[in-house]
Amino acid sequence: MAVFSSLVVGGDGSTTKGGNSLGIASGVDRSAFLTRRRSADFLLIGGQTARTEPYHRTPVPVVISSRSMISALADNRLAHWWNLSPTAALAKGIKQFGPNVLVESGPTIINELIENKVLDGIYLSVTSVVGGEYPIDIEKLLANFQEVKREEIDGTTFIKAKTLK
């Protein structure tokens, strides 16, 4: 079983620019992101991510943990809207779809999964974009993990870190 989060941030920790993550993503990040998601049993996101990011077509089921049951993804037959906490949605998704999970949500859900000790690691991409919205403290986030690998490709730093056990 592996539950990893995937998050792209700008160089200043911005998690969005222009309302979604596409404004801070780089070409190499997008390529790595799409490769990771094809190997997951399912994706876990929150309602805000579902409303602002392009999840209308996914290669695997996508579970949306949201108190608002207004489905922004009615056209995605692989979308499952569950009025459950992220931790409960994760557990239900593992039972229904399998143990290899890619969490493609924002920091709020990632932090909840860290607090509940159900996140095995994170794929963090840091691009050169600055001036976006909702910045996070990158080092504070990484303090929850043991860094495994850090490499730079075409101006994007890729960090794969595992949870401290």
Coordinates of N, CA, C and O in Angstrom, one line a residue:
M1 N 0.8 -1.2 0.0 CA 0.0 0.0 0.0 C 0.9 1.2 0.0 O 1.9 1.3 0.7
A2 N 0.5 2.2 -0.8 CA 1.2 3.5 -0.8 C 0.2 4.6 -1.0 O -0.5 4.7 -2.0
V3 N 0.2 5.5 -0.1 CA -0.6 6.7 -0.2 C 0.3 7.9 -0.3 O 1.0 8.3 0.7
F4 N 0.5 8.5 -1.5 CA 1.3 9.6 -1.7 C 0.5 10.8 -2.1 O -0.5 10.7 -2.8
S5 N 1.0 12.0 -1.7 CA 0.4 13.2 -2.2 C 1.2 13.8 -3.3 O 2.4 13.6 -3.3
S6 N 0.6 14.5 -4.2 CA 1.3 15.2 -5.3 C 0.9 16.6 -5.2 O -0.3 17.0 -5.3
L7 N 1.9 17.5 -5.1 CA 1.7 18.9 -4.9 C 2.7 19.7 -5.7 O 3.9 19.4 -5.6
V8 N 2.2 20.7 -6.4 CA 3.1 21.6 -7.1 C 3.0 23.0 -6.4 O 1.9 23.4 -6.1
V9 N 4.1 23.6 -6.2 CA 4.1 25.0 -5.6 C 5.1 25.9 -6.4 O 6.0 25.4 -7.0
G10 N 4.9 27.1 -6.3 CA 5.8 28.1 -6.9 C 7.0 28.3 -5.9 O 7.0 27.8 -4.8
G11 N 8.0 28.9 -6.4 CA 9.2 29.2 -5.6 C 9.0 29.9 -4.3 O 9.8 29.8 -3.4
D12 N 7.9 30.6 -4.2 CA 7.5 31.3 -3.0 C 6.5 30.5 -2.2 O 5.9 31.1 -1.2
G13 N 6.2 29.3 -2.6 CA 5.3 28.5 -1.8 C 3.8 28.6 -2.3 O 2.9 28.0 -1.8
S14 N 3.6 29.4 -3.4 CA 2.2 29.6 -3.9 C 1.7 28.3 -4.3 O 2.4 27.5 -5.0
T15 N 0.4 28.0 -4.0 CA -0.2 26.8 -4.4 C -1.1 26.9 -5.6 O -1.6 25.9 -6.2
T16 N -1.5 28.2 -5.9 CA -2.3 28.5 -7.1 C -1.8 29.8 -7.7 O -1.2 30.6 -7.0
K17 N -2.1 30.0 -8.9 CA -1.9 31.3 -9.6 C -3.0 31.4 -10.6 O -3.2 30.6 -11.4
G18 N -3.8 32.5 -10.5 CA -4.9 32.6 -11.4 C -6.0 31.7 -11.1 O -6.8 31.3 -12.0
G19 N -6.1 31.2 -9.9 CA -7.2 30.4 -9.4 C -7.0 28.9 -9.4 O -7.8 28.1 -8.9
N20 N -5.9 28.4 -10.1 CA -5.6 27.0 -10.0 C -4.1 26.7 -10.2 O -3.3 27.6 -10.3
S21 N -3.8 25.4 -10.1 CA -2.4 25.0 -10.1 C -1.7 25.1 -11.4 O -0.5 25.1 -11.5
L22 N -2.5 25.2 -12.5 CA -1.9 25.3 -13.8 C -1.0 26.5 -14.0 O 0.0 26.5 -14.7
G23 N -1.4 27.6 -13.2 CA -0.6 28.8 -13.3 C 0.8 28.7 -12.7 O 1.6 29.6 -12.9
I24 N 1.0 27.7 -11.9 CA 2.3 27.5 -11.2 C 3.1 26.3 -11.7 O 4.2 26.1 -11.5
A25 N 2.4 25.5 -12.5 CA 3.0 24.2 -13.0 C 4.0 24.5 -14.1 O 3.9 25.5 -14.8
S26 N 4.9 23.6 -14.3 CA 5.9 23.7 -15.4 C 5.6 22.5 -16.3 O 4.9 21.6 -15.9
G27 N 6.2 22.5 -17.5 CA 6.0 21.4 -18.4 C 6.5 20.1 -17.9 O 5.9 19.1 -18.0
V28 N 7.7 20.2 -17.3 CA 8.3 18.9 -16.7 C 7.5 18.4 -15.5 O 7.4 17.2 -15.3
D29 N 7.0 19.4 -14.7 CA 6.1 18.9 -13.6 C 4.8 18.3 -14.1 O 4.4 17.2 -13.6
R30 N 4.2 18.9 -15.1 CA 3.0 18.3 -15.6 C 3.2 16.9 -16.2 O 2.4 16.0 -16.0
S31 N 4.3 16.7 -16.9 CA 4.6 15.4 -17.4 C 4.8 14.3 -16.3 O 4.2 13.2 -16.4
A32 N 5.5 14.7 -15.3 CA 5.7 13.8 -14.1 C 4.4 13.5 -13.4 O 4.1 12.4 -13.0
F33 N 3.6 14.5 -13.2 CA 2.3 14.4 -12.6 C 1.4 13.4 -13.3 O 0.8 12.5 -12.7
L34 N 1.3 13.6 -14.6 CA 0.4 12.7 -15.4 C 0.9 11.3 -15.4 O 0.1 10.3 -15.4
T35 N 2.2 11.1 -15.4 CA 2.8 9.7 -15.3 C 2.4 9.1 -14.0 O 2.0 7.9 -13.9
R36 N 2.6 9.8 -12.9 CA 2.3 9.3 -11.5 C 0.8 8.9 -11.4 O 0.4 7.9 -10.9
R37 N -0.1 9.7 -11.9 CA -1.5 9.5 -11.7 C -2.0 8.2 -12.5 O -2.9 7.6 -12.1
R38 N -1.3 7.9 -13.6 CA -1.8 6.7 -14.3 C -1.5 5.4 -13.6 O -2.1 4.4 -13.9
S39 N -0.5 5.4 -12.6 CA -0.2 4.2 -11.9 C -1.0 4.1 -10.6 O -0.8 3.1 -9.9
A40 N -1.8 5.0 -10.3 CA -2.6 5.0 -9.0 C -3.9 4.1 -9.2 O -4.4 4.0 -10.3
D41 N -4.3 3.5 -8.1 CA -5.6 2.8 -8.1 C -6.8 3.8 -8.1 O -7.8 3.6 -8.7
F42 N -6.6 5.0 -7.4 CA -7.5 6.1 -7.5 C -6.9 7.3 -7.0 O -5.8 7.3 -6.4
L43 N -7.5 8.5 -7.3 CA -7.1 9.8 -6.9 C -8.0 10.3 -5.8 O -9.2 10.0 -5.9
L44 N -7.5 11.0 -4.8 CA -8.3 11.6 -3.8 C -8.1 13.1 -3.9 O -7.0 13.6 -3.9
I45 N -9.2 13.8 -4.0 CA -9.2 15.3 -4.0 C -10.3 15.9 -3.1 O -11.2 15.1 -2.7
G46 N -10.3 17.1 -2.9 CA -11.3 17.8 -2.2 C -12.3 18.5 -3.1 O -12.0 18.6 -4.3
G47 N -13.3 19.1 -2.6 CA -14.3 19.7 -3.4 C -13.8 21.0 -4.1 O -14.1 21.2 -5.3
Q48 N -13.0 21.7 -3.4 CA -12.4 22.9 -4.1 C -11.5 22.6 -5.3 O -11.6 23.2 -6.3
T49 N -10.7 21.5 -5.1 CA -9.9 21.1 -6.2 C -10.8 20.6 -7.4 O -10.5 20.9 -8.5
A50 N -11.8 19.9 -7.1 CA -12.7 19.4 -8.1 C -13.4 20.6 -8.9 O -13.6 20.5 -10.1
R51 N -13.6 21.7 -8.2 CA -14.3 22.9 -8.8 C -13.3 23.7 -9.6 O -13.7 24.5 -10.5
T52 N -12.0 23.7 -9.3 CA -11.1 24.6 -9.9 C -10.0 24.0 -10.8 O -9.3 24.7 -11.6
E53 N -9.9 22.7 -10.8 CA -8.9 22.0 -11.6 C -9.5 21.1 -12.6 O -10.7 20.7 -12.5
P54 N -8.8 20.7 -13.7 CA -9.4 19.9 -14.8 C -9.5 18.4 -14.4 O -8.6 17.7 -14.8
Y55 N -10.6 18.0 -13.8 CA -10.8 16.6 -13.5 C -11.9 16.0 -14.2 O -12.5 15.0 -13.8
H56 N -12.3 16.6 -15.4 CA -13.4 16.1 -16.1 C -13.1 14.7 -16.8 O -14.0 13.9 -17.1
R57 N -11.8 14.4 -17.0 CA -11.4 13.1 -17.5 C -10.2 12.7 -16.7 O -9.2 13.4 -16.6
T58 N -10.3 11.5 -16.2 CA -9.2 10.9 -15.4 C -9.0 9.5 -15.8 O -9.9 8.8 -16.2
P59 N -7.7 9.0 -15.8 CA -7.4 7.6 -16.2 C -7.8 6.6 -15.2 O -7.9 5.4 -15.5
V60 N -8.1 7.0 -13.9 CA -8.5 6.1 -12.8 C -9.6 6.8 -12.1 O -9.9 8.0 -12.2
P61 N -10.3 6.1 -11.2 CA -11.4 6.7 -10.4 C -10.8 7.9 -9.6 O -9.7 7.9 -9.1
V62 N -11.7 8.9 -9.4 CA -11.3 10.1 -8.6 C -12.4 10.2 -7.5 O -13.6 10.2 -7.8
V63 N -11.9 10.2 -6.2 CA -12.8 10.3 -5.1 C -12.7 11.8 -4.6 O -11.6 12.3 -4.4
I64 N -13.9 12.4 -4.4 CA -13.9 13.8 -4.0 C -14.5 13.8 -2.6 O -15.6 13.4 -2.3
S65 N -13.7 14.2 -1.6 CA -14.1 14.4 -0.2 C -14.6 15.8 -0.1 O -13.9 16.7 -0.2
S66 N -15.9 15.9 0.1 CA -16.5 17.2 0.1 C -17.8 17.3 0.9 O -18.7 16.4 0.8
R67 N -18.0 18.3 1.7 CA -19.3 18.5 2.4 C -20.3 19.0 1.4 O -21.5 18.8 1.6
S68 N -19.9 19.7 0.3 CA -20.8 20.2 -0.7 C -21.0 19.1 -1.7 O -20.0 18.6 -2.3
M69 N -22.2 18.6 -1.9 CA -22.4 17.5 -2.8 C -22.8 18.0 -4.2 O -23.4 17.2 -5.0
I70 N -22.6 19.2 -4.5 CA -22.8 19.8 -5.8 C -21.7 19.3 -6.7 O -20.5 19.7 -6.6
S71 N -22.0 18.3 -7.6 CA -20.9 17.7 -8.4 C -20.5 18.5 -9.6 O -21.3 18.7 -10.5
A72 N -19.3 19.0 -9.5 CA -18.7 19.8 -10.6 C -18.2 18.9 -11.6 O -17.7 19.3 -12.7
L73 N -18.2 17.6 -11.4 CA -17.6 16.6 -12.3 C -18.7 15.6 -12.8 O -18.4 14.4 -13.0
A74 N -19.9 16.1 -13.0 CA -21.0 15.2 -13.4 C -20.6 14.5 -14.7 O -21.2 13.4 -15.0
D75 N -19.7 15.1 -15.5 CA -19.4 14.5 -16.8 C -18.3 13.4 -16.7 O -17.9 12.8 -17.7
N76 N -17.7 13.2 -15.5 CA -16.7 12.2 -15.3 C -17.3 11.0 -14.7 O -17.6 11.0 -13.5
R77 N -17.5 9.9 -15.5 CA -18.1 8.7 -15.0 C -17.3 8.0 -13.9 O -17.8 7.1 -13.2
L78 N -16.0 8.4 -13.8 CA -15.1 7.8 -12.7 C -15.1 8.6 -11.5 O -14.3 8.3 -10.5
A79 N -15.9 9.7 -11.4 CA -15.9 10.5 -10.2 C -16.9 10.0 -9.2 O -18.0 9.6 -9.5
H80 N -16.4 10.0 -7.9 CA -17.3 9.6 -6.8 C -17.3 10.7 -5.7 O -16.2 10.9 -5.1
W81 N -18.4 11.4 -5.5 CA -18.5 12.4 -4.5 C -19.0 11.8 -3.2 O -20.1 11.2 -3.1
W82 N -18.1 11.9 -2.2 CA -18.5 11.3 -0.9 C -18.5 12.4 0.2 O -17.5 13.1 0.3
N83 N -19.5 12.5 1.0 CA -19.6 13.5 2.1 C -18.9 12.8 3.3 O -19.6 12.4 4.2
L84 N -17.6 12.7 3.2 CA -16.8 12.1 4.2 C -15.6 13.0 4.4 O -15.1 13.7 3.5
S85 N -15.0 12.8 5.6 CA -13.7 13.5 5.8 C -12.6 12.9 4.9 O -12.8 11.8 4.4
P86 N -11.6 13.6 4.6 CA -10.5 13.1 3.7 C -10.0 11.7 4.2 O -9.8 10.8 3.4
T87 N -9.8 11.6 5.5 CA -9.3 10.3 6.1 C -10.3 9.2 5.9 O -9.9 8.1 5.5
A88 N -11.6 9.4 6.1 CA -12.6 8.4 5.9 C -12.8 8.1 4.4 O -12.9 6.9 4.0
A89 N -12.7 9.1 3.6 CA -12.8 8.9 2.1 C -11.6 8.0 1.6 O -11.8 7.2 0.8
L90 N -10.5 8.3 2.2 CA -9.3 7.5 1.8 C -9.5 6.0 2.2 O -9.2 5.2 1.4
A91 N -9.9 5.8 3.4 CA -10.1 4.4 3.9 C -11.2 3.7 3.0 O -11.0 2.6 2.6
K92 N -12.3 4.4 2.7 CA -13.3 3.8 1.8 C -12.8 3.5 0.4 O -13.1 2.5 -0.2
G93 N -12.1 4.5 -0.1 CA -11.5 4.4 -1.4 C -10.5 3.2 -1.6 O -10.5 2.5 -2.6
I94 N -9.7 3.0 -0.5 CA -8.8 1.9 -0.5 C -9.5 0.5 -0.6 O -9.2 -0.4 -1.3
K95 N -10.6 0.5 0.2 CA -11.4 -0.8 0.2 C -12.1 -1.0 -1.2 O -12.2 -2.1 -1.6
Q96 N -12.5 0.1 -1.8 CA -13.3 0.0 -3.0 C -12.4 -0.1 -4.3 O -12.7 -0.9 -5.2
F97 N -11.3 0.6 -4.3 CA -10.5 0.7 -5.5 C -9.1 0.1 -5.5 O -8.5 -0.3 -6.5
G98 N -8.5 0.0 -4.3 CA -7.1 -0.5 -4.1 C -6.3 0.4 -3.3 O -6.6 1.6 -3.0
P99 N -5.1 -0.1 -2.9 CA -4.2 0.6 -1.9 C -3.3 1.7 -2.5 O -2.6 2.3 -1.7
N100 N -3.1 1.8 -3.8 CA -2.2 2.8 -4.3 C -2.9 4.0 -4.6 O -3.6 4.1 -5.6
V101 N -2.7 5.1 -3.8 CA -3.5 6.3 -3.9 C -2.6 7.5 -4.1 O -1.5 7.6 -3.6
L102 N -3.1 8.3 -5.0 CA -2.4 9.6 -5.3 C -3.4 10.7 -4.8 O -4.5 10.8 -5.3
V103 N -3.0 11.4 -3.8 CA -3.8 12.5 -3.2 C -3.4 13.8 -4.0 O -2.2 14.2 -3.9
E104 N -4.3 14.4 -4.7 CA -4.0 15.5 -5.6 C -4.8 16.7 -5.1 O -5.5 17.4 -5.8
S105 N -4.7 17.0 -3.8 CA -5.4 18.0 -3.2 C -4.5 19.2 -2.7 O -3.3 19.1 -2.9
G106 N -5.1 20.1 -2.1 CA -4.4 21.3 -1.6 C -3.9 21.0 -0.2 O -4.1 19.9 0.4
P107 N -3.2 21.9 0.4 CA -2.6 21.8 1.7 C -3.5 21.4 2.9 O -3.1 20.7 3.8
T108 N -4.7 21.8 2.9 CA -5.7 21.5 4.0 C -5.9 20.0 4.1 O -5.7 19.5 5.2
I109 N -6.2 19.3 3.0 CA -6.4 17.9 3.0 C -5.0 17.2 3.3 O -5.0 16.2 4.1
I110 N -4.0 17.6 2.7 CA -2.7 17.0 2.9 C -2.3 17.1 4.4 O -1.9 16.1 5.0
N111 N -2.5 18.2 5.0 CA -2.2 18.4 6.5 C -3.1 17.5 7.3 O -2.6 16.9 8.3
E112 N -4.4 17.3 7.0 CA -5.2 16.4 7.7 C -4.7 15.0 7.6 O -4.7 14.2 8.6
L113 N -4.3 14.6 6.4 CA -3.8 13.2 6.3 C -2.5 13.0 7.0 O -2.2 11.9 7.6
I114 N -1.6 14.0 7.1 CA -0.4 14.0 7.8 C -0.7 13.8 9.3 O -0.2 12.9 10.0
E115 N -1.6 14.6 9.8 CA -2.0 14.6 11.2 C -2.6 13.2 11.6 O -2.4 12.7 12.7
N116 N -3.3 12.6 10.7 CA -3.9 11.3 11.0 C -3.0 10.1 10.7 O -3.4 9.0 10.7
K117 N -1.8 10.5 10.3 CA -0.7 9.5 10.0 C -1.1 8.4 9.0 O -0.8 7.2 9.1
V118 N -1.8 8.9 7.9 CA -2.2 8.0 6.8 C -1.5 8.3 5.5 O -1.8 7.6 4.5
L119 N -0.6 9.3 5.5 CA 0.1 9.6 4.3 C 1.5 9.0 4.3 O 2.2 9.3 5.3
D120 N 1.9 8.3 3.3 CA 3.2 7.6 3.3 C 4.3 8.5 2.8 O 5.4 8.3 3.0
G121 N 3.9 9.5 2.0 CA 4.9 10.4 1.4 C 4.3 11.5 0.5 O 3.1 11.6 0.4
I122 N 5.2 12.2 -0.1 CA 4.8 13.3 -0.9 C 5.7 13.5 -2.1 O 6.9 13.3 -2.0
Y123 N 5.1 13.8 -3.3 CA 5.9 14.2 -4.4 C 5.6 15.8 -4.5 O 4.5 16.2 -4.8
L124 N 6.7 16.5 -4.3 CA 6.6 18.0 -4.3 C 7.4 18.5 -5.4 O 8.6 18.2 -5.5
S125 N 6.7 19.3 -6.2 CA 7.4 20.0 -7.3 C 7.5 21.5 -7.0 O 6.4 22.1 -6.7
V126 N 8.7 22.1 -7.1 CA 8.8 23.5 -6.8 C 9.3 24.2 -8.1 O 10.4 23.9 -8.6
T127 N 8.4 25.0 -8.7 CA 8.7 25.7 -9.9 C 9.3 27.1 -9.6 O 9.3 27.5 -8.5
S128 N 9.7 27.8 -10.6 CA 10.2 29.1 -10.5 C 9.2 30.2 -10.4 O 9.5 31.4 -10.2
V129 N 7.9 29.9 -10.6 CA 6.8 30.9 -10.6 C 6.7 31.5 -9.2 O 6.8 30.8 -8.2
V130 N 6.5 32.8 -9.1 CA 6.2 33.5 -7.9 C 5.0 34.4 -8.0 O 4.6 34.6 -9.2
G131 N 4.5 34.9 -6.9 CA 3.4 35.8 -7.0 C 2.0 35.2 -7.1 O 1.1 35.9 -7.5
G132 N 1.9 34.0 -6.7 CA 0.6 33.3 -6.8 C -0.2 33.5 -5.5 O 0.2 34.3 -4.6
E133 N -1.2 32.6 -5.3 CA -2.1 32.7 -4.1 C -1.8 31.5 -3.2 O -1.2 30.5 -3.5
Y134 N -2.3 31.7 -2.0 CA -2.3 30.7 -0.9 C -1.0 30.0 -0.7 O -0.8 28.8 -0.8
P135 N 0.0 30.8 -0.4 CA 1.4 30.2 -0.2 C 1.4 29.4 1.1 O 0.7 29.6 2.1
I136 N 2.3 28.3 1.0 CA 2.6 27.5 2.1 C 4.0 27.6 2.5 O 4.8 28.1 1.7
D137 N 4.4 27.2 3.7 CA 5.8 27.2 4.1 C 6.3 25.8 3.7 O 6.0 24.8 4.3
I138 N 7.1 25.8 2.6 CA 7.6 24.5 2.1 C 8.4 23.7 3.1 O 8.3 22.5 3.2
E139 N 9.3 24.4 3.8 CA 10.1 23.7 4.8 C 9.3 23.1 5.9 O 9.6 22.0 6.4
K140 N 8.3 23.9 6.4 CA 7.4 23.4 7.4 C 6.7 22.1 6.9 O 6.6 21.1 7.7
L141 N 6.2 22.1 5.7 CA 5.6 20.9 5.1 C 6.5 19.7 5.1 O 6.2 18.6 5.6
L142 N 7.8 20.0 4.6 CA 8.7 18.9 4.5 C 9.2 18.4 5.8 O 9.8 17.3 5.9
A143 N 9.1 19.2 6.9 CA 9.5 18.7 8.2 C 8.7 17.5 8.7 O 9.2 16.8 9.6
N144 N 7.6 17.2 8.0 CA 6.8 16.0 8.3 C 7.3 14.8 7.7 O 6.8 13.7 7.9
F145 N 8.3 14.9 6.8 CA 8.8 13.8 6.0 C 10.3 13.7 6.1 O 11.0 14.6 6.6
Q146 N 10.8 12.5 5.7 CA 12.2 12.3 5.6 C 12.5 12.4 4.1 O 12.0 11.7 3.3
E147 N 13.3 13.4 3.7 CA 13.6 13.6 2.3 C 14.3 12.3 1.7 O 15.3 11.8 2.3
V148 N 13.9 11.9 0.6 CA 14.5 10.7 -0.1 C 15.3 11.2 -1.3 O 16.4 10.7 -1.5
K149 N 14.7 12.0 -2.1 CA 15.3 12.4 -3.3 C 15.0 13.8 -3.7 O 13.8 14.2 -3.6
R150 N 16.0 14.5 -4.2 CA 15.7 15.9 -4.7 C 16.6 16.1 -5.9 O 17.8 15.8 -5.9
E151 N 15.9 16.5 -7.0 CA 16.6 16.7 -8.3 C 16.0 17.9 -9.0 O 14.8 18.2 -8.8
E152 N 16.8 18.6 -9.8 CA 16.3 19.7 -10.5 C 16.3 19.4 -12.0 O 17.3 18.8 -12.5
I153 N 15.2 19.6 -12.7 CA 15.1 19.4 -14.1 C 14.5 20.6 -14.7 O 13.3 21.0 -14.4
D154 N 15.2 21.2 -15.7 CA 14.6 22.4 -16.4 C 14.0 23.5 -15.5 O 12.9 24.0 -15.8
G155 N 14.7 23.8 -14.4 CA 14.2 24.8 -13.5 C 13.2 24.4 -12.5 O 12.7 25.3 -11.7
T156 N 12.7 23.2 -12.5 CA 11.8 22.7 -11.5 C 12.5 21.7 -10.6 O 13.2 20.8 -11.0
T157 N 12.3 21.9 -9.2 CA 12.9 21.0 -8.3 C 11.9 20.0 -7.9 O 10.8 20.3 -7.5
F158 N 12.3 18.7 -8.0 CA 11.4 17.6 -7.7 C 11.9 17.0 -6.4 O 13.0 16.6 -6.3
I159 N 11.0 16.9 -5.4 CA 11.3 16.3 -4.1 C 10.3 15.1 -3.9 O 9.1 15.3 -4.0
K160 N 10.9 13.9 -3.6 CA 10.1 12.8 -3.2 C 10.5 12.5 -1.8 O 11.7 12.3 -1.5
A161 N 9.6 12.6 -0.9 CA 9.8 12.4 0.5 C 8.9 11.4 1.1 O 7.7 11.3 0.7
K162 N 9.4 10.7 2.1 CA 8.5 9.7 2.8 C 8.3 10.1 4.2 O 9.1 10.8 4.8
T163 N 7.1 9.7 4.8 CA 6.7 10.0 6.1 C 7.7 9.5 7.1 O 8.2 8.4 7.0
L164 N 8.0 10.3 8.2 CA 8.8 9.8 9.3 C 8.1 8.8 10.1 O 6.9 9.0 10.4
K165 N 8.6 7.6 10.2 CA 8.0 6.5 11.0 C 8.6 6.3 12.3 O 9.7 6.4 12.5

